[in-house]
PDB file of C-alpha atoms and ligand atoms in Angstrom:
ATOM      1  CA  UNK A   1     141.148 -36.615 102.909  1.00  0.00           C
ATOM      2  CA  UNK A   2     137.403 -36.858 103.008  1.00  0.00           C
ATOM      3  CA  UNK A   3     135.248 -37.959 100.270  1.00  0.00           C
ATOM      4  CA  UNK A   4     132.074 -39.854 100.410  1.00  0.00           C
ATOM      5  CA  UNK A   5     130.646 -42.244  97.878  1.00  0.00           C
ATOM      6  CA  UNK A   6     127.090 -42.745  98.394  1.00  0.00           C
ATOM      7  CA  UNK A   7     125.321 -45.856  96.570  1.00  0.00           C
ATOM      8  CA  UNK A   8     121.811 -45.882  96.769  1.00  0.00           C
ATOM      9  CA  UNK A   9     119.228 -48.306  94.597  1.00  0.00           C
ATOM     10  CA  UNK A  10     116.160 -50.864  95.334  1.00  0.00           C
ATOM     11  CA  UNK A  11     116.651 -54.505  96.489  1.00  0.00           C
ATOM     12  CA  UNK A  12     119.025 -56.523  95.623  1.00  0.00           C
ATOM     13  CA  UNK A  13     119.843 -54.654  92.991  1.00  0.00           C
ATOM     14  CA  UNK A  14     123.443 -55.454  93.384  1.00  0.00           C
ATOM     15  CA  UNK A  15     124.195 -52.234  96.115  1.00  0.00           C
ATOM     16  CA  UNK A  16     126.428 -54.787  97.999  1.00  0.00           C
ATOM     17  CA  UNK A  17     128.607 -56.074  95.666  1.00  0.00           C
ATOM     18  CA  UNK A  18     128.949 -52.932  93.729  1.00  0.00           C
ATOM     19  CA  UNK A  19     130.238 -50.812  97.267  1.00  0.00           C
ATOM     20  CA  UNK A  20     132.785 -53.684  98.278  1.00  0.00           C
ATOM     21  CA  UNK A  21     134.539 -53.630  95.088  1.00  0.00           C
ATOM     22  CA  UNK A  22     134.276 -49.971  94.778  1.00  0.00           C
ATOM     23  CA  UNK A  23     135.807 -49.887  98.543  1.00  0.00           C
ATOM     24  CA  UNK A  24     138.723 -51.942  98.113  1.00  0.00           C
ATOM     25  CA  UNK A  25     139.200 -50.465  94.808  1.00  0.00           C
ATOM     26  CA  UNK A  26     139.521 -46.820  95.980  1.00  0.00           C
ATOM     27  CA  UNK A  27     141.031 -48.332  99.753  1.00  0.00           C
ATOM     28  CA  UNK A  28     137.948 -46.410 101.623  1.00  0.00           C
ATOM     29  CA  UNK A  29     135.466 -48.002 104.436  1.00  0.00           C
ATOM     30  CA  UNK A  30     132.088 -49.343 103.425  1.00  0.00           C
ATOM     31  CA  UNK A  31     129.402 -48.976 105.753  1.00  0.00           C
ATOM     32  CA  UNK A  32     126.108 -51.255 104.189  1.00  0.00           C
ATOM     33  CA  UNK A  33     123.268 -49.064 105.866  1.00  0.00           C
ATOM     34  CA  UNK A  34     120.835 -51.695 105.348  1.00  0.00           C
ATOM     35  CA  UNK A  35     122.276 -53.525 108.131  1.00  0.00           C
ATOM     36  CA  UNK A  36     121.397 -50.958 110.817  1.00  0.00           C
ATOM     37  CA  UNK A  37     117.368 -51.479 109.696  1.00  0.00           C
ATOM     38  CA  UNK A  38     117.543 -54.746 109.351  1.00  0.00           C
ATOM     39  CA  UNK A  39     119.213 -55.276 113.365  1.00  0.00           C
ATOM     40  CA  UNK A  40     116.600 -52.751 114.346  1.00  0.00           C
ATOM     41  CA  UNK A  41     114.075 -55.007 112.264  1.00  0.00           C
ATOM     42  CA  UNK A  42     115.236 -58.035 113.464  1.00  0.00           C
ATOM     43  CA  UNK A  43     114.753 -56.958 117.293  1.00  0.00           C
ATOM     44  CA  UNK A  44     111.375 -55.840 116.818  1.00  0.00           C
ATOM     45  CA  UNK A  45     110.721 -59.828 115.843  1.00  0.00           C
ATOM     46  CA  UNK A  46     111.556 -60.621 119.670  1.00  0.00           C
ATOM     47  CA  UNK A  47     109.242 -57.635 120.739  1.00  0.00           C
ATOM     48  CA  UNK A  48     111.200 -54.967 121.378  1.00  0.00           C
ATOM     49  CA  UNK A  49     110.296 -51.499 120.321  1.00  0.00           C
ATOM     50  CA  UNK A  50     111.580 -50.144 117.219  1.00  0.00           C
ATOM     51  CA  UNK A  51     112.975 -46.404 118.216  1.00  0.00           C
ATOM     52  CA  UNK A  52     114.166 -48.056 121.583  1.00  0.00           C
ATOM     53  CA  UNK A  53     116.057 -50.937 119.250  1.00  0.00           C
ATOM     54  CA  UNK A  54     117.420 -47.926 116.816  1.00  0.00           C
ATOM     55  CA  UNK A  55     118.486 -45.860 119.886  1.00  0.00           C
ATOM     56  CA  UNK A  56     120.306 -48.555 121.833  1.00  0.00           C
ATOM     57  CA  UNK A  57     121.914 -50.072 118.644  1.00  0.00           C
ATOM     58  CA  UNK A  58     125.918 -51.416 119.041  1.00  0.00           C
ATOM     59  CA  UNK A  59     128.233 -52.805 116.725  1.00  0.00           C
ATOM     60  CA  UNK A  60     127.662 -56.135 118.083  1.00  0.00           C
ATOM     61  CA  UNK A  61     124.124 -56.058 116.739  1.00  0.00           C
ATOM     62  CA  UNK A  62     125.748 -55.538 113.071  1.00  0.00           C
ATOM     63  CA  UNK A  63     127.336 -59.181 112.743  1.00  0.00           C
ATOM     64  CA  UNK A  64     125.689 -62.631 111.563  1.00  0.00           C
ATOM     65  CA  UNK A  65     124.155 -63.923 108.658  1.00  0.00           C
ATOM     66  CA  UNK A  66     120.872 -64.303 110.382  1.00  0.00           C
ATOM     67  CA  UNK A  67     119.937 -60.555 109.198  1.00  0.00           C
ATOM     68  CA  UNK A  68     120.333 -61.410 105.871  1.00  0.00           C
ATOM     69  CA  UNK A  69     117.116 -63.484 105.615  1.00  0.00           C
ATOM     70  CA  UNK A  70     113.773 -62.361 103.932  1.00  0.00           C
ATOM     71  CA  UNK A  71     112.183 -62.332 107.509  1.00  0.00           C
ATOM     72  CA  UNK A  72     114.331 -60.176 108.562  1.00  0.00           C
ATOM     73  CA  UNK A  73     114.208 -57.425 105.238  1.00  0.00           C
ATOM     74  CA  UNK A  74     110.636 -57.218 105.515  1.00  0.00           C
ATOM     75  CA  UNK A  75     111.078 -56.356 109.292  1.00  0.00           C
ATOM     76  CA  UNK A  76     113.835 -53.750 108.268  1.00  0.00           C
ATOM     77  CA  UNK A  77     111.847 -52.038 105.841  1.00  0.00           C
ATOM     78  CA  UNK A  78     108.802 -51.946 108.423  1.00  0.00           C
ATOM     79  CA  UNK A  79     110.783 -49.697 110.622  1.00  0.00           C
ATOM     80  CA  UNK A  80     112.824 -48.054 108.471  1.00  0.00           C
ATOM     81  CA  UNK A  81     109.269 -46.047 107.746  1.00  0.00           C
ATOM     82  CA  UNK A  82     109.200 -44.834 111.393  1.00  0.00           C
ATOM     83  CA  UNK A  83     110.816 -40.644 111.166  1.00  0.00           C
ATOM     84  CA  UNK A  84     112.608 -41.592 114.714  1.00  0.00           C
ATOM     85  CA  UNK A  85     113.547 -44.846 113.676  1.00  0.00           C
ATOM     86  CA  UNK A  86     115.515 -42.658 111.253  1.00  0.00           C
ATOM     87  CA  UNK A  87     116.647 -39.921 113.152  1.00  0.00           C
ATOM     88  CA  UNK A  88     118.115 -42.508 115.592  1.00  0.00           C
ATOM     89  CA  UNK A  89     120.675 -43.477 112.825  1.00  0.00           C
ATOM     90  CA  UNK A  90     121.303 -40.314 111.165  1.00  0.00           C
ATOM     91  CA  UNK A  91     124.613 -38.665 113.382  1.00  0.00           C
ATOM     92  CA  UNK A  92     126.655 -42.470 112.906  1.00  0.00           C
ATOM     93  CA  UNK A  93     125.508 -43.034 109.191  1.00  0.00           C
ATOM     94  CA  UNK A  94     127.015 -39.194 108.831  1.00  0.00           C
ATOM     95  CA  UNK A  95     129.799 -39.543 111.165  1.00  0.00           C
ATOM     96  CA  UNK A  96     131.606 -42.720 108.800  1.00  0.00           C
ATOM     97  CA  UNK A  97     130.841 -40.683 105.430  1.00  0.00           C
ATOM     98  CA  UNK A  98     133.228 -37.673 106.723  1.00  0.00           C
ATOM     99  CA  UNK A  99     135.712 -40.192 108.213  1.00  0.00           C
ATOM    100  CA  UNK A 100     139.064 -39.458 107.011  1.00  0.00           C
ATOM    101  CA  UNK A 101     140.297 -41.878 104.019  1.00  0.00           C
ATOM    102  CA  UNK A 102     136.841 -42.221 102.320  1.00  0.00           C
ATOM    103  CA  UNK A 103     133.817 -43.515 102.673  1.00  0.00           C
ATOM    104  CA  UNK A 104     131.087 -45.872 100.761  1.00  0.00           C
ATOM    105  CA  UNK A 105     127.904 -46.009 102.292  1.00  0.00           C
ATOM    106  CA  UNK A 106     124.764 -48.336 100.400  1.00  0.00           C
ATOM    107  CA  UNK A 107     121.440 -47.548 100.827  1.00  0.00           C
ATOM    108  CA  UNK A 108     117.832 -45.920 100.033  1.00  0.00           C
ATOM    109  CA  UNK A 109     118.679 -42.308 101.054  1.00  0.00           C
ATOM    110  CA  UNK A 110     122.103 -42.017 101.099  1.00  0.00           C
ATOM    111  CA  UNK A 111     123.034 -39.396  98.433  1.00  0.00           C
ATOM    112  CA  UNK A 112     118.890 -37.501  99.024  1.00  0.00           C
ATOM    113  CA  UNK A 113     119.213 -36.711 102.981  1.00  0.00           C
ATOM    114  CA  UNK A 114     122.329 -38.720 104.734  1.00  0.00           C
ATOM    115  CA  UNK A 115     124.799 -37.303 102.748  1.00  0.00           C
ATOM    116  CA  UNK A 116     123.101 -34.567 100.226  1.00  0.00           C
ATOM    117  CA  UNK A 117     126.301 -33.170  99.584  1.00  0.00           C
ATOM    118  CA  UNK A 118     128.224 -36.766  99.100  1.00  0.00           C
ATOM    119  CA  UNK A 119     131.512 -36.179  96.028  1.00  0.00           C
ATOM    120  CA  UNK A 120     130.136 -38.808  94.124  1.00  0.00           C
ATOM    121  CA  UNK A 121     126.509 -40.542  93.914  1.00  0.00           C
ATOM    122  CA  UNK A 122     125.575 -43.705  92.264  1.00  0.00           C
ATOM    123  CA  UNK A 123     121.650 -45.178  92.045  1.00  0.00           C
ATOM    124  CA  UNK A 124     122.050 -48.673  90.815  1.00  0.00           C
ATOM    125  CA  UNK A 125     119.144 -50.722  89.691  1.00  0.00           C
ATOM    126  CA  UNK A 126     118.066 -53.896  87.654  1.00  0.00           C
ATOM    127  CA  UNK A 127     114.239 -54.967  86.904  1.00  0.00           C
ATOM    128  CA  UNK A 128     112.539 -56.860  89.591  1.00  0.00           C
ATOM    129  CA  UNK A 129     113.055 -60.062  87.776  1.00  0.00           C
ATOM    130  CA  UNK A 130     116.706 -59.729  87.555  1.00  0.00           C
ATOM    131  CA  UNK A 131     116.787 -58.571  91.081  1.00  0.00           C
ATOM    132  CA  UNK A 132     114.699 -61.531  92.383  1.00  0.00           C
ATOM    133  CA  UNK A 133     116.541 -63.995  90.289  1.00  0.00           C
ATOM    134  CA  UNK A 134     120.016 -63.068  91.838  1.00  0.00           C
ATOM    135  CA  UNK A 135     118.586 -62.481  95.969  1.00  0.00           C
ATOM    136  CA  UNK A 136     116.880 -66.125  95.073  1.00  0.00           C
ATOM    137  CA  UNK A 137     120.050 -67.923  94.011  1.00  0.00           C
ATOM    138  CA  UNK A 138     122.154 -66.455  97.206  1.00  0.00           C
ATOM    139  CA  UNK A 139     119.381 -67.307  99.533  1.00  0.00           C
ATOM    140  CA  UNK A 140     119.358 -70.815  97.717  1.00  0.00           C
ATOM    141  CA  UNK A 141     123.567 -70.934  98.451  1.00  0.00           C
ATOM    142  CA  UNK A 142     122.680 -70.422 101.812  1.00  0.00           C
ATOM    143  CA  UNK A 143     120.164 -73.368 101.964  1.00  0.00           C
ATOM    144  CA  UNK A 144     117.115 -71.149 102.931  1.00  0.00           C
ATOM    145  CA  UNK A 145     114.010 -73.243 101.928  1.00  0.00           C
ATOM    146  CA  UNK A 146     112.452 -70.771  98.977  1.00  0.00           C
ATOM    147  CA  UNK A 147     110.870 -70.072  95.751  1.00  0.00           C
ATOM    148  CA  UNK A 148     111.951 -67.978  92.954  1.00  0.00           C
ATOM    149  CA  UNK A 149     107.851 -66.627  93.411  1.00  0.00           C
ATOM    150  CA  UNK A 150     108.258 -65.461  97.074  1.00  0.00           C
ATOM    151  CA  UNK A 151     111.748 -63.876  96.903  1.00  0.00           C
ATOM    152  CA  UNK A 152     109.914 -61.833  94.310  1.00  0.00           C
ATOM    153  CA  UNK A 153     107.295 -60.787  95.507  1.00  0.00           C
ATOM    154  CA  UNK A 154     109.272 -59.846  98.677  1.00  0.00           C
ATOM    155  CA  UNK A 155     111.513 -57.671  95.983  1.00  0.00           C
ATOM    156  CA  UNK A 156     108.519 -56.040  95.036  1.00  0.00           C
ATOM    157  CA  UNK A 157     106.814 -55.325  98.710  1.00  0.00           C
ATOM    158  CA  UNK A 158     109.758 -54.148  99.719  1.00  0.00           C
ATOM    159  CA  UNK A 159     110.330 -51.711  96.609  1.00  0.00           C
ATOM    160  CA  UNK A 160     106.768 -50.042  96.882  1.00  0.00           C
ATOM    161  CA  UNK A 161     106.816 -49.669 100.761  1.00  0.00           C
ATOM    162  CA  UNK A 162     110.181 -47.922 100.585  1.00  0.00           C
ATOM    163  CA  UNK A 163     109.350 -45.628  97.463  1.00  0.00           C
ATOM    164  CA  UNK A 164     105.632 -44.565  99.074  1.00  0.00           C
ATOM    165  CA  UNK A 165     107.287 -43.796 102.651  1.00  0.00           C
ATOM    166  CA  UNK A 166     106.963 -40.147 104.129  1.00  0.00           C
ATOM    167  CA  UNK A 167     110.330 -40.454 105.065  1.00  0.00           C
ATOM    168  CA  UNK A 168     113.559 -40.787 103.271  1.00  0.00           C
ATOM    169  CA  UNK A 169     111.698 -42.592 100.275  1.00  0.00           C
ATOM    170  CA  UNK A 170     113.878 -44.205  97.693  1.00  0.00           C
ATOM    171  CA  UNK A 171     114.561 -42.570  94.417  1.00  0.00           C
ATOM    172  CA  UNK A 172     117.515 -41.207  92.737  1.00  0.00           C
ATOM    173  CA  UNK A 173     119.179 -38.134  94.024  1.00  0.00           C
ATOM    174  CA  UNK A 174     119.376 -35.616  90.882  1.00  0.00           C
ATOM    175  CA  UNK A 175     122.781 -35.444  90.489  1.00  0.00           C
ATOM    176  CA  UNK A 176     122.938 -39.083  90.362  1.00  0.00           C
ATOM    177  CA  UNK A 177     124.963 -41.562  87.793  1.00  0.00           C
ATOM    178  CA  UNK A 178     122.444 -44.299  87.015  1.00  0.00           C
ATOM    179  CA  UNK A 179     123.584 -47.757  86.655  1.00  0.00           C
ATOM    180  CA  UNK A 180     121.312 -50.513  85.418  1.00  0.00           C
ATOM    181  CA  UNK A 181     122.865 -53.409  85.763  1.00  0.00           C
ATOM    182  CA  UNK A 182     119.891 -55.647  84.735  1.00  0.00           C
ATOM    183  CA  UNK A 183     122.376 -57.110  81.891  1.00  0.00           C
ATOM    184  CA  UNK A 184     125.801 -56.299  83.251  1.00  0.00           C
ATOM    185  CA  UNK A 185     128.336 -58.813  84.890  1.00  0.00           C
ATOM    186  CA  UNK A 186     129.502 -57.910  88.083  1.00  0.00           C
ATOM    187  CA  UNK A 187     132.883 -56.689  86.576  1.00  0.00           C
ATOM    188  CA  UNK A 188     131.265 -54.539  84.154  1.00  0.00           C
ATOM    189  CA  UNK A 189     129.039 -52.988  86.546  1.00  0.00           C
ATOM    190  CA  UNK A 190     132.277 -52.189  88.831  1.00  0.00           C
ATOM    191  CA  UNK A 191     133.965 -50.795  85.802  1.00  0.00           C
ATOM    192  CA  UNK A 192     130.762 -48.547  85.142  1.00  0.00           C
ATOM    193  CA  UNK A 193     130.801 -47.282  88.911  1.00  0.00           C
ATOM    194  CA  UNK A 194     134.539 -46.522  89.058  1.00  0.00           C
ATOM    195  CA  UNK A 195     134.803 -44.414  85.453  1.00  0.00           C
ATOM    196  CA  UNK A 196     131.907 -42.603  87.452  1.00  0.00           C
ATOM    197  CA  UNK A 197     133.657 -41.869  90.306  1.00  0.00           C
ATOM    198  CA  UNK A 198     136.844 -41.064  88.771  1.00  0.00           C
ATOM    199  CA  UNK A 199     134.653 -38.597  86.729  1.00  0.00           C
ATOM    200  CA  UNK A 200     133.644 -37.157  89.661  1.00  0.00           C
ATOM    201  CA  UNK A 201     137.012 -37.220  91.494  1.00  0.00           C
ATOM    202  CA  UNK A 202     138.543 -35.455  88.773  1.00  0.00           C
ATOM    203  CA  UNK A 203     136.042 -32.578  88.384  1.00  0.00           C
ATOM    204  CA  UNK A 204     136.063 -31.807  92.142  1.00  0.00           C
ATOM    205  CA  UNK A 205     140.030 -31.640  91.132  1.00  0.00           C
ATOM    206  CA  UNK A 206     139.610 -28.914  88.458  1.00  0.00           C
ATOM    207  CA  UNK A 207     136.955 -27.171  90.526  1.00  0.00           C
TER     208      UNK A 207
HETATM  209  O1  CDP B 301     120.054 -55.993 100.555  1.00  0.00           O
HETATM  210  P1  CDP B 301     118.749 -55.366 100.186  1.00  0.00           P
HETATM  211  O2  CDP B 301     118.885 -54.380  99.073  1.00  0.00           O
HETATM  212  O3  CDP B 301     117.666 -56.376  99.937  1.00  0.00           O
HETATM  213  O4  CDP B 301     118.225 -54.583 101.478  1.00  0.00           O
HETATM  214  P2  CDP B 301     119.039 -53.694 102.516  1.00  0.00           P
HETATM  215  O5  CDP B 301     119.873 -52.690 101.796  1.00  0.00           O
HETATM  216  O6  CDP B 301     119.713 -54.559 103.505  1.00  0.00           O
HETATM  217  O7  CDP B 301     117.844 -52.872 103.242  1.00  0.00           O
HETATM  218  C1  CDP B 301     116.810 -53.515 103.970  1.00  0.00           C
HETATM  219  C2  CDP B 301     115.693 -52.497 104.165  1.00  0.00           C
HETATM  220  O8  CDP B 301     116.186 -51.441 104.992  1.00  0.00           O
HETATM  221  C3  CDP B 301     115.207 -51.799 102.903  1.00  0.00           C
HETATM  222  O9  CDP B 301     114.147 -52.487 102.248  1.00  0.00           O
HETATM  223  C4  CDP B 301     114.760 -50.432 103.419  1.00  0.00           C
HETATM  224  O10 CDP B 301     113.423 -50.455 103.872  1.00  0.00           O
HETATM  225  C5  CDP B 301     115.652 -50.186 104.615  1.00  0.00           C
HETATM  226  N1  CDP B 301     116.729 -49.200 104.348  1.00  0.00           N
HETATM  227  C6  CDP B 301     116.408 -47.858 104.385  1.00  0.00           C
HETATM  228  O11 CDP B 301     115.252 -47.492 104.573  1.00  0.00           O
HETATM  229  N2  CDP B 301     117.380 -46.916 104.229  1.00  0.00           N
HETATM  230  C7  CDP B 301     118.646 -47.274 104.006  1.00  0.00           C
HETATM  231  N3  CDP B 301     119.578 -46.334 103.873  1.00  0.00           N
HETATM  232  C8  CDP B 301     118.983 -48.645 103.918  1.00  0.00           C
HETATM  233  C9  CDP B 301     117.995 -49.598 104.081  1.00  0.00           C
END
């Protein structure tokens, strides 16, 4: 069985959370695409070229919480501009979404050019403060020295360089369910995402 559930949505909009729960829920593999900018992001820190970093990229390069800092995202969204930086990552973004027993993937472009043709697509989203507010309290949990101020206006840097790009910008594919989770709990965001899915798995049923 192959069926791909592609999650797409700005910052820290709640992506993550959102494609775990919908993963276990429906027992497929999540792949969080943001990772694979943000290791090609975080090499070009030590100097390395991006589309060099993007083409030599292995699963080892995946792991650690040090990619998860706001050094790091602004790095990752830096490259993720570059066409070849892209390209590089296409085939094994699009190689997991066809792998049998279902995939999640979470990202910027995931249901307009990875997987156009994905069963169900999700855009999830939340006002920049909300956003902000939630990225500023995990980075907080994780004792990374910060203000509310800078996580935002990271948020927001982030947001406009990825919706301006040539390439791949963010937006909602068409055929998109939109969730706004701005005043949602994390359970009733997850319930919101599944009745869409379902919806979706049902009509490619009937079909
Ligand atoms: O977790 P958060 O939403 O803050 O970011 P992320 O999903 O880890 O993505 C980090 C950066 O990678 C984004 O700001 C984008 O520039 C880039 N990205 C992308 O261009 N395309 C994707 N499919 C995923 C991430």
């Amino acid at each position: 069985m192959q069926f791909t559930i592609a999650i797409d949505g700005p910052a820290a909009a709640g992506k993550g959370t959102i494609s775990k729960a919908v993963a276990a829920h429906f027992g497929f593999a999540h792949l969080d695409t943001g990772l694979l900018y943000r290791a090609v992001g975080a090499k070009t820190l030590d100097g390395t070229d991006p589309v060099l970093a993007a083409k030599a990229l292995i699963a080892q390069d995946l792991d650690g919480d040090a990619l998860r800092t706001p050094e790091v995202a602004q790095a990752a969204s830096k490259v993720a501009v570059i066409a070849e930086v892209r390209a590089a990552l296409v085939d094994f973004q699009r190689a997991f979404a066809r792998r049998l027993g279902g995939a999640v993937l979470d990202g910027r472009d995931i249901g307009t050019v990875i997987c156009p043709n994905a069963e169900a697509k999700l855009f999830v989203t939340a006002s920049a403060e909300v956003r902000a507010e939630r990225r500023y309290l995990e980075l907080k949990n994780k004792g990374l020295d910060i203000t509310l101020a800078q996580v935002l206006a990271d948020v927001k840097e982030r947001d406009a360089r990825d919706m301006d790009r040539a390439e791949a910008p963010l937006k909602p594919a068409v055929d998109a369910t939109m969730i706004d989770t701005s005043d949602l709990s994390i359970e009733a965001a997850v319930l919101q995402a599944v009745a869409a899915i379902d919806a979706a798995r049902n009509s490619g049923t009937e079909a």
